[in-house]
Amino acid sequence: MLFNSIDFAIFLPLVFILYWSINKYNLKFQNALLVLASYVFYGWWDWRFLTLIIFSSLIDYIIGVKLGEIKNKSKRKALLWISILINLGILTTFKYYNFFVDNFVSAFSWFGKDIKPNTLDVILPVGISFYTFQTLSYTIDVYRKKLKPTKHIISFLAFVSFFPQLVAGPIERATHLLPQFYKKRQFHYSKAINGCKQMLWGFFKKIVIADTCAQYVNIIFENYQDYSGSTLFVGALFFTFQIYGDFSGYSDIAIGTSRLFGFDLQQNFAFPYFSRDIAEFWRRWHISLSTWFRDYLYIPLGGSKGGNWTKIRNTFLIFLVSGFWHGANWTFIVWGGLNAIYFLPLQLTKRNRNNLKIVAYNRMFPSAKDIVRIFITFSLTVVAWIFFRAKTVAIAVDYIEKLVSKSLFSIPEIRPTNVLAFIVFFMGVEWVGRRQKYALETILINQTKALRWGFYFFLLAVILMYSNTAQQEFIYFQF
């Protein structure tokens, strides 16, 4: 079920009313309702894949219980590996099997061998990468004894399938989200209003920014050979804002929706396009995934300890795996490798933690030095996103070559001034609200109620106006 659909507009109020209506009864009823609602939400897309998420949930629930009972170190490690192999096995089968087969065939074709393998004709289950990592974090943390295993199966099923963040994150840790299912929730009007504001901003990002940009991005990237370098620049720029508006918009809607039900999810984006270097960008972009790889892969491999070779190896590994997580295509791997190349000079010179606070934290405007740094970081990010969006690496390289040609300085064939105006407005609001967890959290808080609500209704009117365009799925549904 899409957030930006009539189905969800009906689904959410119904679940909200039922959820708080049974609040006076046993907490298990509320959690059971969330499980049922989450399965309806997920099964609305394709009910057959419910078996996967239920199977994965039960496996990790049982292994968690066993890890709590068994003291023998080797047996506990064996249980952990069973969880890892089953979860990653399912993910690999659906997401990567055909990629490996196709590349195996291509490799042998160089030697004149004609192999006709069997590939899988299956649909990638929505959100499989997200809930797989969520259940894995639970098993790993129980194994490390950072978390006590739960024996409340309904709470665990609700944790894994919690519908607001089920299909595109944030990827929640069991240490943070699971205990929230043990406690009785109370409805708080202020939290609900706060959640609605974050949802409003998320819908603006998705419908007005991302979906509008997508219309031009699709045309330009699909027909890039027919356009000038300036138009290709427009396409790359618009995709940069499309993917940010799309993914961070989903996170805002998910976090806001969760708040309506009394839950707190972690921040997933922290205004990444105001970053002054790539290291800061990756601390602010898709935070739940970046920190997952840091805690469960990078640090166990030694992190930044040791010599330069260890740092280079671990950095490339983490970025390449992150790229591969996004999709079974060499474009994502190159995208990850390119970000590793961006990141390494900062790490090797120990400048990767220079910018921990948001830019111009105590000022309204950034310094000239900060503006230059933001521009350079943003430009590097735009180039990397071209590989992310292109269908093949060859197309991405060709796209960049045509972009930097003499025609870069010509007038673009496509000039959507209305979209540019909304992007400027969007980034202006983000700038004003950059010190908060989301842009609208405290914006206009000191102004009159009429002005504040007038601004909210303006956003709502624009969202409704642009929602008449073709409904777009969220980009990260394919990951």
Short mmCIF file of C-alpha atoms in Angstrom, two decimals:
data_model
loop_
_atom_site.label_atom_id
_atom_site.label_comp_id
_atom_site.label_asym_id
_atom_site.label_seq_id
_atom_site.Cartn_x
_atom_site.Cartn_y
_atom_site.Cartn_z
CA MET A 1 0.00 0.00 0.00
CA LEU A 2 1.40 3.38 -0.97
CA PHE A 3 1.40 6.29 1.45
CA ASN A 4 0.38 8.57 -1.41
CA SER A 5 -2.79 6.63 -2.27
CA ILE A 6 -6.51 6.76 -1.55
CA ASP A 7 -6.20 3.31 0.03
CA PHE A 8 -3.84 4.63 2.69
CA ALA A 9 -6.01 7.72 3.24
CA ILE A 10 -8.81 5.33 4.25
CA PHE A 11 -6.61 2.74 5.97
CA LEU A 12 -4.78 5.10 8.35
CA PRO A 13 -7.81 6.76 10.03
CA LEU A 14 -9.54 3.38 10.46
CA VAL A 15 -6.51 1.81 12.14
CA PHE A 16 -5.92 4.97 14.22
CA ILE A 17 -9.51 4.96 15.56
CA LEU A 18 -9.50 1.22 16.30
CA TYR A 19 -6.05 1.42 17.89
CA TRP A 20 -6.92 4.11 20.43
CA SER A 21 -10.42 2.69 20.99
CA ILE A 22 -8.97 -0.51 22.43
CA ASN A 23 -6.31 1.33 24.44
CA LYS A 24 -8.25 0.69 27.66
CA TYR A 25 -7.94 -3.06 27.16
CA ASN A 26 -4.88 -5.31 27.32
CA LEU A 27 -1.72 -4.04 25.62
CA LYS A 28 -1.58 -7.30 23.65
CA PHE A 29 -4.76 -6.29 21.81
CA GLN A 30 -3.12 -3.10 20.60
CA ASN A 31 0.00 -4.95 19.46
CA ALA A 32 -2.10 -7.66 17.80
CA LEU A 33 -4.04 -4.96 15.94
CA LEU A 34 -0.76 -3.46 14.74
CA VAL A 35 0.39 -6.87 13.48
CA LEU A 36 -2.89 -7.42 11.64
CA ALA A 37 -2.88 -3.87 10.21
CA SER A 38 0.75 -4.24 9.15
CA TYR A 39 0.05 -7.52 7.35
CA VAL A 40 -2.92 -5.94 5.56
CA PHE A 41 -0.71 -2.96 4.62
CA TYR A 42 2.03 -5.23 3.27
CA GLY A 43 -0.28 -7.85 1.75
CA TRP A 44 -2.19 -5.14 -0.12
CA TRP A 45 0.68 -5.12 -2.60
CA ASP A 46 1.01 -8.93 -2.92
CA TRP A 47 -0.35 -11.17 -0.14
CA ARG A 48 1.87 -14.10 -1.20
CA PHE A 49 4.99 -12.43 0.18
CA LEU A 50 3.48 -12.30 3.64
CA THR A 51 4.79 -15.84 4.06
CA LEU A 52 8.36 -14.53 3.73
CA ILE A 53 8.11 -11.88 6.40
CA ILE A 54 6.24 -14.22 8.76
CA PHE A 55 8.79 -17.00 8.17
CA SER A 56 11.72 -14.61 8.74
CA SER A 57 10.08 -13.24 11.89
CA LEU A 58 9.43 -16.69 13.39
CA ILE A 59 12.94 -17.92 12.63
CA ASP A 60 14.58 -14.99 14.38
CA TYR A 61 12.11 -15.11 17.27
CA ILE A 62 12.90 -18.77 17.92
CA ILE A 63 16.65 -18.26 17.51
CA GLY A 64 16.48 -15.29 19.89
CA VAL A 65 14.77 -17.42 22.54
CA LYS A 66 17.36 -20.17 22.10
CA LEU A 67 20.23 -17.68 22.33
CA GLY A 68 18.85 -16.61 25.69
CA GLU A 69 18.74 -20.20 26.95
CA ILE A 70 22.03 -21.59 25.62
CA LYS A 71 25.29 -20.62 27.29
CA ASN A 72 27.69 -22.67 25.16
CA LYS A 73 29.67 -20.23 22.99
CA SER A 74 30.00 -22.45 19.90
CA LYS A 75 26.30 -23.36 19.93
CA ARG A 76 25.31 -19.71 20.25
CA LYS A 77 27.55 -18.82 17.32
CA ALA A 78 25.99 -21.63 15.27
CA LEU A 79 22.51 -20.23 16.00
CA LEU A 80 23.65 -16.77 14.92
CA TRP A 81 24.98 -18.13 11.64
CA ILE A 82 21.73 -19.99 11.02
CA SER A 83 19.87 -16.68 11.32
CA ILE A 84 22.36 -14.86 9.08
CA LEU A 85 22.38 -17.58 6.40
CA ILE A 86 18.60 -17.97 6.31
CA ASN A 87 17.90 -14.24 6.14
CA LEU A 88 20.64 -13.41 3.67
CA GLY A 89 19.82 -16.58 1.72
CA ILE A 90 16.24 -15.42 1.17
CA LEU A 91 17.44 -11.90 0.29
CA THR A 92 20.07 -13.22 -2.12
CA THR A 93 17.64 -15.59 -3.84
CA PHE A 94 15.08 -12.92 -4.60
CA LYS A 95 17.35 -9.95 -5.14
CA TYR A 96 20.73 -11.18 -6.38
CA TYR A 97 20.39 -14.67 -7.85
CA ASN A 98 19.77 -13.51 -11.41
CA PHE A 99 22.54 -10.91 -11.13
CA PHE A 100 25.11 -13.55 -10.21
CA VAL A 101 23.86 -15.93 -12.89
CA ASP A 102 23.93 -13.27 -15.61
CA ASN A 103 27.46 -12.18 -14.68
CA PHE A 104 28.58 -15.82 -14.54
CA VAL A 105 27.28 -16.32 -18.07
CA SER A 106 28.92 -13.09 -19.27
CA ALA A 107 32.27 -14.14 -17.81
CA PHE A 108 32.22 -17.48 -19.61
CA SER A 109 31.12 -15.88 -22.88
CA TRP A 110 34.58 -14.25 -23.03
CA PHE A 111 36.00 -17.74 -23.47
CA GLY A 112 33.51 -18.70 -26.16
CA LYS A 113 31.34 -20.78 -23.83
CA ASP A 114 27.60 -20.52 -24.46
CA ILE A 115 25.81 -21.31 -21.20
CA LYS A 116 22.04 -21.29 -20.88
CA PRO A 117 21.32 -21.23 -17.16
CA ASN A 118 17.99 -21.18 -15.36
CA THR A 119 17.05 -17.78 -13.96
CA LEU A 120 14.24 -16.93 -11.55
CA ASP A 121 11.17 -15.19 -12.89
CA VAL A 122 10.09 -13.63 -9.60
CA ILE A 123 9.08 -10.21 -8.33
CA LEU A 124 11.33 -8.65 -5.72
CA PRO A 125 9.32 -8.49 -2.48
CA VAL A 126 8.84 -4.90 -1.40
CA GLY A 127 10.92 -3.92 1.63
CA ILE A 128 12.81 -7.22 1.87
CA SER A 129 16.17 -5.46 2.31
CA PHE A 130 14.77 -3.33 5.13
CA TYR A 131 13.02 -5.93 7.27
CA THR A 132 15.84 -8.45 6.71
CA PHE A 133 18.35 -6.04 8.22
CA GLN A 134 15.93 -5.21 11.03
CA THR A 135 15.52 -8.84 12.09
CA LEU A 136 19.25 -9.49 11.70
CA SER A 137 20.08 -6.61 14.04
CA TYR A 138 17.85 -8.24 16.68
CA THR A 139 19.59 -11.62 16.44
CA ILE A 140 23.07 -10.08 16.43
CA ASP A 141 22.32 -7.86 19.44
CA VAL A 142 20.88 -10.81 21.38
CA TYR A 143 23.98 -12.84 20.50
CA ARG A 144 26.21 -9.98 21.70
CA LYS A 145 24.10 -9.79 24.89
CA LYS A 146 23.25 -6.16 24.22
CA LEU A 147 19.56 -7.09 24.30
CA LYS A 148 17.56 -9.66 26.21
CA PRO A 149 15.58 -11.97 23.91
CA THR A 150 11.85 -11.37 23.92
CA LYS A 151 9.34 -14.08 24.69
CA HIS A 152 6.44 -11.87 23.63
CA ILE A 153 5.86 -13.19 20.13
CA ILE A 154 3.12 -10.65 19.29
CA SER A 155 5.41 -7.79 20.27
CA PHE A 156 8.20 -9.25 18.14
CA LEU A 157 5.93 -9.73 15.11
CA ALA A 158 4.77 -6.13 15.54
CA PHE A 159 8.38 -4.92 15.74
CA VAL A 160 9.34 -6.63 12.49
CA SER A 161 6.21 -5.72 10.53
CA PHE A 162 5.38 -2.27 11.97
CA PHE A 163 3.64 -0.83 8.91
CA PRO A 164 4.84 2.82 8.90
CA GLN A 165 8.48 1.83 8.39
CA LEU A 166 8.06 -1.71 7.06
CA VAL A 167 8.87 -1.26 3.38
CA ALA A 168 11.39 1.61 3.26
CA GLY A 169 12.64 2.25 6.76
CA PRO A 170 14.03 3.73 8.86
CA ILE A 171 15.76 0.43 9.67
CA GLU A 172 15.03 0.29 13.38
CA ARG A 173 17.19 -1.46 15.94
CA ALA A 174 15.46 -3.84 18.31
CA THR A 175 17.20 -2.08 21.20
CA HIS A 176 15.28 1.09 20.34
CA LEU A 177 11.91 0.02 18.92
CA LEU A 178 11.11 -3.37 20.47
CA PRO A 179 10.89 -2.12 24.11
CA GLN A 180 8.27 0.41 22.96
CA PHE A 181 5.89 -2.50 22.27
CA TYR A 182 6.15 -3.61 25.92
CA LYS A 183 4.86 -0.32 27.34
CA LYS A 184 1.32 0.97 27.46
CA ARG A 185 0.94 3.90 25.07
CA GLN A 186 -1.03 7.03 25.87
CA PHE A 187 -2.45 9.41 23.30
CA HIS A 188 -0.84 12.84 23.40
CA TYR A 189 -2.40 15.60 21.32
CA SER A 190 0.87 17.53 21.00
CA LYS A 191 2.72 14.44 19.72
CA ALA A 192 -0.06 13.71 17.25
CA ILE A 193 0.06 17.27 15.90
CA ASN A 194 3.84 17.01 15.67
CA GLY A 195 3.46 13.75 13.75
CA CYS A 196 0.92 15.31 11.38
CA LYS A 197 3.29 18.19 10.64
CA GLN A 198 6.11 15.79 9.80
CA MET A 199 3.76 13.79 7.59
CA LEU A 200 2.67 16.99 5.85
CA TRP A 201 6.26 17.88 5.05
CA GLY A 202 6.93 14.32 3.92
CA PHE A 203 4.01 14.42 1.51
CA PHE A 204 5.23 17.77 0.18
CA LYS A 205 8.67 16.28 -0.45
CA LYS A 206 7.23 13.23 -2.18
CA ILE A 207 4.37 14.63 -4.24
CA VAL A 208 5.45 18.19 -5.01
CA ILE A 209 9.23 17.78 -5.21
CA ALA A 210 10.06 14.15 -6.00
CA ASP A 211 7.14 13.21 -8.27
CA THR A 212 7.28 16.49 -10.19
CA CYS A 213 11.03 16.17 -10.72
CA ALA A 214 10.54 12.53 -11.76
CA GLN A 215 8.48 13.51 -14.81
CA TYR A 216 11.44 15.43 -16.28
CA VAL A 217 14.12 13.05 -14.98
CA ASN A 218 12.46 10.09 -16.74
CA ILE A 219 12.24 11.95 -20.05
CA ILE A 220 15.83 13.22 -19.94
CA PHE A 221 17.50 9.99 -18.79
CA GLU A 222 15.51 7.82 -21.21
CA ASN A 223 16.42 10.09 -24.15
CA TYR A 224 19.72 11.58 -22.96
CA GLN A 225 21.39 11.21 -26.38
CA ASP A 226 18.95 13.71 -27.85
CA TYR A 227 19.67 16.52 -25.40
CA SER A 228 22.37 19.12 -24.82
CA GLY A 229 24.75 19.08 -21.87
CA SER A 230 22.74 21.82 -20.16
CA THR A 231 19.58 19.70 -20.34
CA LEU A 232 21.46 16.68 -19.02
CA PHE A 233 22.60 18.86 -16.14
CA VAL A 234 18.94 19.67 -15.44
CA GLY A 235 18.17 15.93 -15.45
CA ALA A 236 20.99 15.12 -13.03
CA LEU A 237 20.07 18.04 -10.77
CA PHE A 238 16.40 17.10 -10.72
CA PHE A 239 17.20 13.47 -9.91
CA THR A 240 19.34 14.68 -7.00
CA PHE A 241 16.27 16.37 -5.55
CA GLN A 242 13.91 13.60 -6.65
CA ILE A 243 15.70 10.88 -4.70
CA TYR A 244 16.08 13.09 -1.63
CA GLY A 245 12.46 14.24 -1.70
CA ASP A 246 11.26 10.69 -2.36
CA PHE A 247 13.26 8.83 0.27
CA SER A 248 13.40 11.43 3.03
CA GLY A 249 9.73 12.12 2.31
CA TYR A 250 8.93 8.46 2.99
CA SER A 251 10.93 8.60 6.22
CA ASP A 252 9.09 11.73 7.35
CA ILE A 253 5.71 10.15 6.66
CA ALA A 254 6.78 6.94 8.44
CA ILE A 255 8.12 8.77 11.50
CA GLY A 256 5.10 11.08 11.65
CA THR A 257 2.66 8.17 11.30
CA SER A 258 4.46 6.26 14.05
CA ARG A 259 4.10 9.24 16.35
CA LEU A 260 0.32 9.08 15.86
CA PHE A 261 0.43 5.63 17.45
CA GLY A 262 2.73 6.64 20.31
CA PHE A 263 6.00 5.37 18.83
CA ASP A 264 9.31 7.12 18.33
CA LEU A 265 11.43 6.21 15.29
CA GLN A 266 14.97 7.38 14.69
CA GLN A 267 15.78 10.29 12.40
CA ASN A 268 16.81 8.99 8.98
CA PHE A 269 17.85 12.20 7.21
CA ALA A 270 19.47 15.30 8.71
CA PHE A 271 19.55 17.84 5.85
CA PRO A 272 22.34 16.08 3.89
CA TYR A 273 22.52 18.57 1.02
CA PHE A 274 23.89 21.20 3.41
CA SER A 275 26.92 19.01 4.11
CA ARG A 276 30.40 20.51 3.82
CA ASP A 277 32.17 17.25 2.94
CA ILE A 278 31.25 13.70 1.95
CA ALA A 279 31.86 12.35 5.45
CA GLU A 280 29.27 14.76 6.80
CA PHE A 281 26.93 13.84 3.95
CA TRP A 282 27.03 10.18 4.95
CA ARG A 283 26.35 11.03 8.57
CA ARG A 284 23.20 12.79 7.40
CA TRP A 285 21.97 10.56 4.54
CA HIS A 286 20.01 7.34 5.21
CA ILE A 287 21.31 7.36 8.76
CA SER A 288 19.68 4.07 9.78
CA LEU A 289 21.49 2.16 7.00
CA SER A 290 24.83 3.94 7.41
CA THR A 291 24.90 3.25 11.15
CA TRP A 292 23.77 -0.36 10.57
CA PHE A 293 26.76 -1.03 8.32
CA ARG A 294 29.02 0.84 10.74
CA ASP A 295 27.97 -1.23 13.77
CA TYR A 296 27.54 -4.65 12.18
CA LEU A 297 30.21 -4.66 9.46
CA TYR A 298 32.69 -1.77 9.61
CA ILE A 299 33.56 -1.88 13.33
CA PRO A 300 33.76 -5.73 13.52
CA LEU A 301 36.25 -5.56 10.61
CA GLY A 302 38.43 -3.20 12.61
CA GLY A 303 36.92 0.10 11.52
CA SER A 304 39.47 2.88 11.19
CA LYS A 305 41.94 1.23 13.54
CA GLY A 306 45.20 -0.07 12.19
CA GLY A 307 47.22 1.11 9.21
CA ASN A 308 46.16 2.91 6.06
CA TRP A 309 45.66 -0.36 4.18
CA THR A 310 43.09 -1.51 6.76
CA LYS A 311 41.29 1.83 6.53
CA ILE A 312 41.22 1.72 2.72
CA ARG A 313 40.03 -1.89 2.68
CA ASN A 314 37.26 -1.34 5.21
CA THR A 315 36.10 1.91 3.64
CA PHE A 316 35.82 0.42 0.17
CA LEU A 317 34.13 -2.67 1.53
CA ILE A 318 31.51 -0.72 3.44
CA PHE A 319 30.67 1.54 0.50
CA LEU A 320 30.65 -1.28 -2.07
CA VAL A 321 28.38 -3.39 0.12
CA SER A 322 26.16 -0.37 0.67
CA GLY A 323 25.95 0.11 -3.09
CA PHE A 324 25.17 -3.56 -3.66
CA TRP A 325 22.48 -3.41 -0.95
CA HIS A 326 20.67 -0.86 -3.10
CA GLY A 327 20.32 -3.14 -6.09
CA ALA A 328 21.66 -5.98 -8.20
CA ASN A 329 23.33 -3.80 -10.80
CA TRP A 330 26.91 -2.69 -11.40
CA THR A 331 25.73 0.92 -11.41
CA PHE A 332 25.07 0.75 -7.66
CA ILE A 333 28.44 -0.85 -7.00
CA VAL A 334 30.21 1.89 -8.99
CA TRP A 335 28.13 4.48 -7.11
CA GLY A 336 29.34 2.99 -3.82
CA GLY A 337 32.94 2.84 -5.03
CA LEU A 338 32.82 6.46 -6.17
CA ASN A 339 31.62 7.56 -2.73
CA ALA A 340 34.47 5.57 -1.18
CA ILE A 341 36.93 7.50 -3.37
CA TYR A 342 35.32 10.74 -2.24
CA PHE A 343 35.51 9.68 1.41
CA LEU A 344 39.03 8.24 1.64
CA PRO A 345 41.06 11.49 1.45
CA LEU A 346 39.11 12.81 4.43
CA GLN A 347 39.64 9.63 6.41
CA LEU A 348 43.33 9.24 5.63
CA THR A 349 43.99 12.85 6.64
CA LYS A 350 41.76 12.48 9.74
CA ARG A 351 39.37 15.21 8.60
CA ASN A 352 36.29 12.99 8.35
CA ARG A 353 34.85 14.25 11.65
CA ASN A 354 35.51 17.96 11.21
CA ASN A 355 31.88 18.90 10.62
CA LEU A 356 29.73 17.29 13.28
CA LYS A 357 27.25 20.14 13.74
CA ILE A 358 24.92 21.42 11.04
CA VAL A 359 26.36 24.28 8.99
CA ALA A 360 25.96 27.81 10.39
CA TYR A 361 24.53 26.35 13.60
CA ASN A 362 24.56 29.66 15.49
CA ARG A 363 24.10 31.89 12.45
CA MET A 364 21.43 32.56 9.89
CA PHE A 365 23.78 32.47 6.89
CA PRO A 366 26.84 30.33 6.12
CA SER A 367 30.30 31.76 5.60
CA ALA A 368 31.80 32.07 2.11
CA LYS A 369 34.05 29.10 2.95
CA ASP A 370 31.05 26.98 3.94
CA ILE A 371 29.21 27.92 0.73
CA VAL A 372 32.17 26.74 -1.37
CA ARG A 373 32.40 23.49 0.59
CA ILE A 374 28.66 22.83 0.29
CA PHE A 375 28.82 23.53 -3.45
CA ILE A 376 31.73 21.12 -3.98
CA THR A 377 30.13 18.36 -1.89
CA PHE A 378 26.78 18.80 -3.61
CA SER A 379 28.44 18.71 -7.06
CA LEU A 380 30.26 15.46 -6.24
CA THR A 381 26.97 13.99 -5.04
CA VAL A 382 25.17 14.99 -8.26
CA VAL A 383 27.81 13.16 -10.33
CA ALA A 384 27.51 10.03 -8.17
CA TRP A 385 23.69 10.05 -8.48
CA ILE A 386 24.03 9.77 -12.27
CA PHE A 387 25.44 6.25 -11.81
CA PHE A 388 22.65 5.49 -9.34
CA ARG A 389 19.96 6.51 -11.86
CA ALA A 390 21.44 5.17 -15.10
CA LYS A 391 20.52 1.69 -16.32
CA THR A 392 24.12 0.68 -17.02
CA VAL A 393 27.61 1.94 -16.18
CA ALA A 394 28.26 2.59 -19.88
CA ILE A 395 25.17 4.80 -20.11
CA ALA A 396 26.22 6.72 -16.98
CA VAL A 397 29.70 7.38 -18.42
CA ASP A 398 28.21 8.43 -21.76
CA TYR A 399 25.73 10.68 -19.95
CA ILE A 400 28.54 12.43 -18.07
CA GLU A 401 30.64 12.83 -21.23
CA LYS A 402 27.75 14.50 -23.03
CA LEU A 403 26.95 16.61 -19.96
CA VAL A 404 30.45 18.16 -19.79
CA SER A 405 30.56 18.93 -23.52
CA LYS A 406 30.45 22.47 -24.94
CA SER A 407 26.65 22.29 -25.02
CA LEU A 408 26.69 22.49 -21.21
CA PHE A 409 26.72 26.27 -21.67
CA SER A 410 23.75 26.34 -24.03
CA ILE A 411 20.14 27.06 -23.07
CA PRO A 412 18.43 23.82 -21.87
CA GLU A 413 15.70 22.41 -24.12
CA ILE A 414 13.70 21.62 -20.96
CA ARG A 415 13.20 24.58 -18.62
CA PRO A 416 10.57 23.76 -15.96
CA THR A 417 10.71 27.04 -14.02
CA ASN A 418 7.81 26.01 -11.75
CA VAL A 419 9.78 23.00 -10.50
CA LEU A 420 12.87 25.12 -9.92
CA ALA A 421 10.77 27.58 -7.94
CA PHE A 422 9.45 24.80 -5.70
CA ILE A 423 12.97 23.42 -5.21
CA VAL A 424 14.19 26.85 -4.09
CA PHE A 425 11.22 27.16 -1.71
CA PHE A 426 11.79 23.61 -0.45
CA MET A 427 15.49 24.16 0.27
CA GLY A 428 14.70 27.51 1.88
CA VAL A 429 12.34 25.86 4.35
CA GLU A 430 14.90 23.10 4.96
CA TRP A 431 17.56 25.72 5.65
CA VAL A 432 15.42 27.58 8.17
CA GLY A 433 14.54 24.33 9.95
CA ARG A 434 17.94 22.64 9.62
CA ARG A 435 18.66 22.63 13.38
CA GLN A 436 15.58 20.49 14.09
CA LYS A 437 14.78 16.84 13.42
CA TYR A 438 12.61 17.87 10.47
CA ALA A 439 12.10 21.20 8.76
CA LEU A 440 8.60 22.04 10.04
CA GLU A 441 9.20 21.08 13.67
CA THR A 442 9.51 24.63 14.99
CA ILE A 443 9.12 26.78 11.90
CA LEU A 444 6.90 29.83 12.54
CA ILE A 445 6.52 28.63 16.12
CA ASN A 446 6.87 32.18 17.42
CA GLN A 447 4.47 33.62 14.86
CA THR A 448 0.72 33.97 15.19
CA LYS A 449 -1.45 30.86 15.01
CA ALA A 450 -3.18 32.24 11.91
CA LEU A 451 0.12 32.64 10.05
CA ARG A 452 1.36 29.22 11.13
CA TRP A 453 -1.80 27.37 10.12
CA GLY A 454 -2.05 29.43 6.95
CA PHE A 455 1.38 28.10 5.99
CA TYR A 456 0.29 24.52 6.70
CA PHE A 457 -2.85 24.92 4.62
CA PHE A 458 -0.78 26.40 1.79
CA LEU A 459 1.40 23.27 1.80
CA LEU A 460 -1.70 21.07 1.88
CA ALA A 461 -3.26 22.95 -1.04
CA VAL A 462 -0.09 22.56 -3.14
CA ILE A 463 0.09 18.85 -2.29
CA LEU A 464 -3.53 18.31 -3.34
CA MET A 465 -2.98 20.28 -6.52
CA TYR A 466 0.01 18.18 -7.56
CA SER A 467 -1.47 14.89 -6.37
CA ASN A 468 -3.58 14.83 -9.53
CA THR A 469 -0.52 13.80 -11.52
CA ALA A 470 0.29 10.14 -12.12
CA GLN A 471 0.85 8.27 -8.85
CA GLN A 472 4.54 7.42 -8.40
CA GLU A 473 5.85 4.57 -6.30
CA PHE A 474 8.61 5.37 -3.84
CA ILE A 475 12.05 4.80 -5.38
CA TYR A 476 13.28 2.72 -2.44
CA PHE A 477 10.46 0.20 -2.85
CA GLN A 478 12.70 -1.55 -5.39
CA PHE A 479 15.47 -1.99 -2.79
#
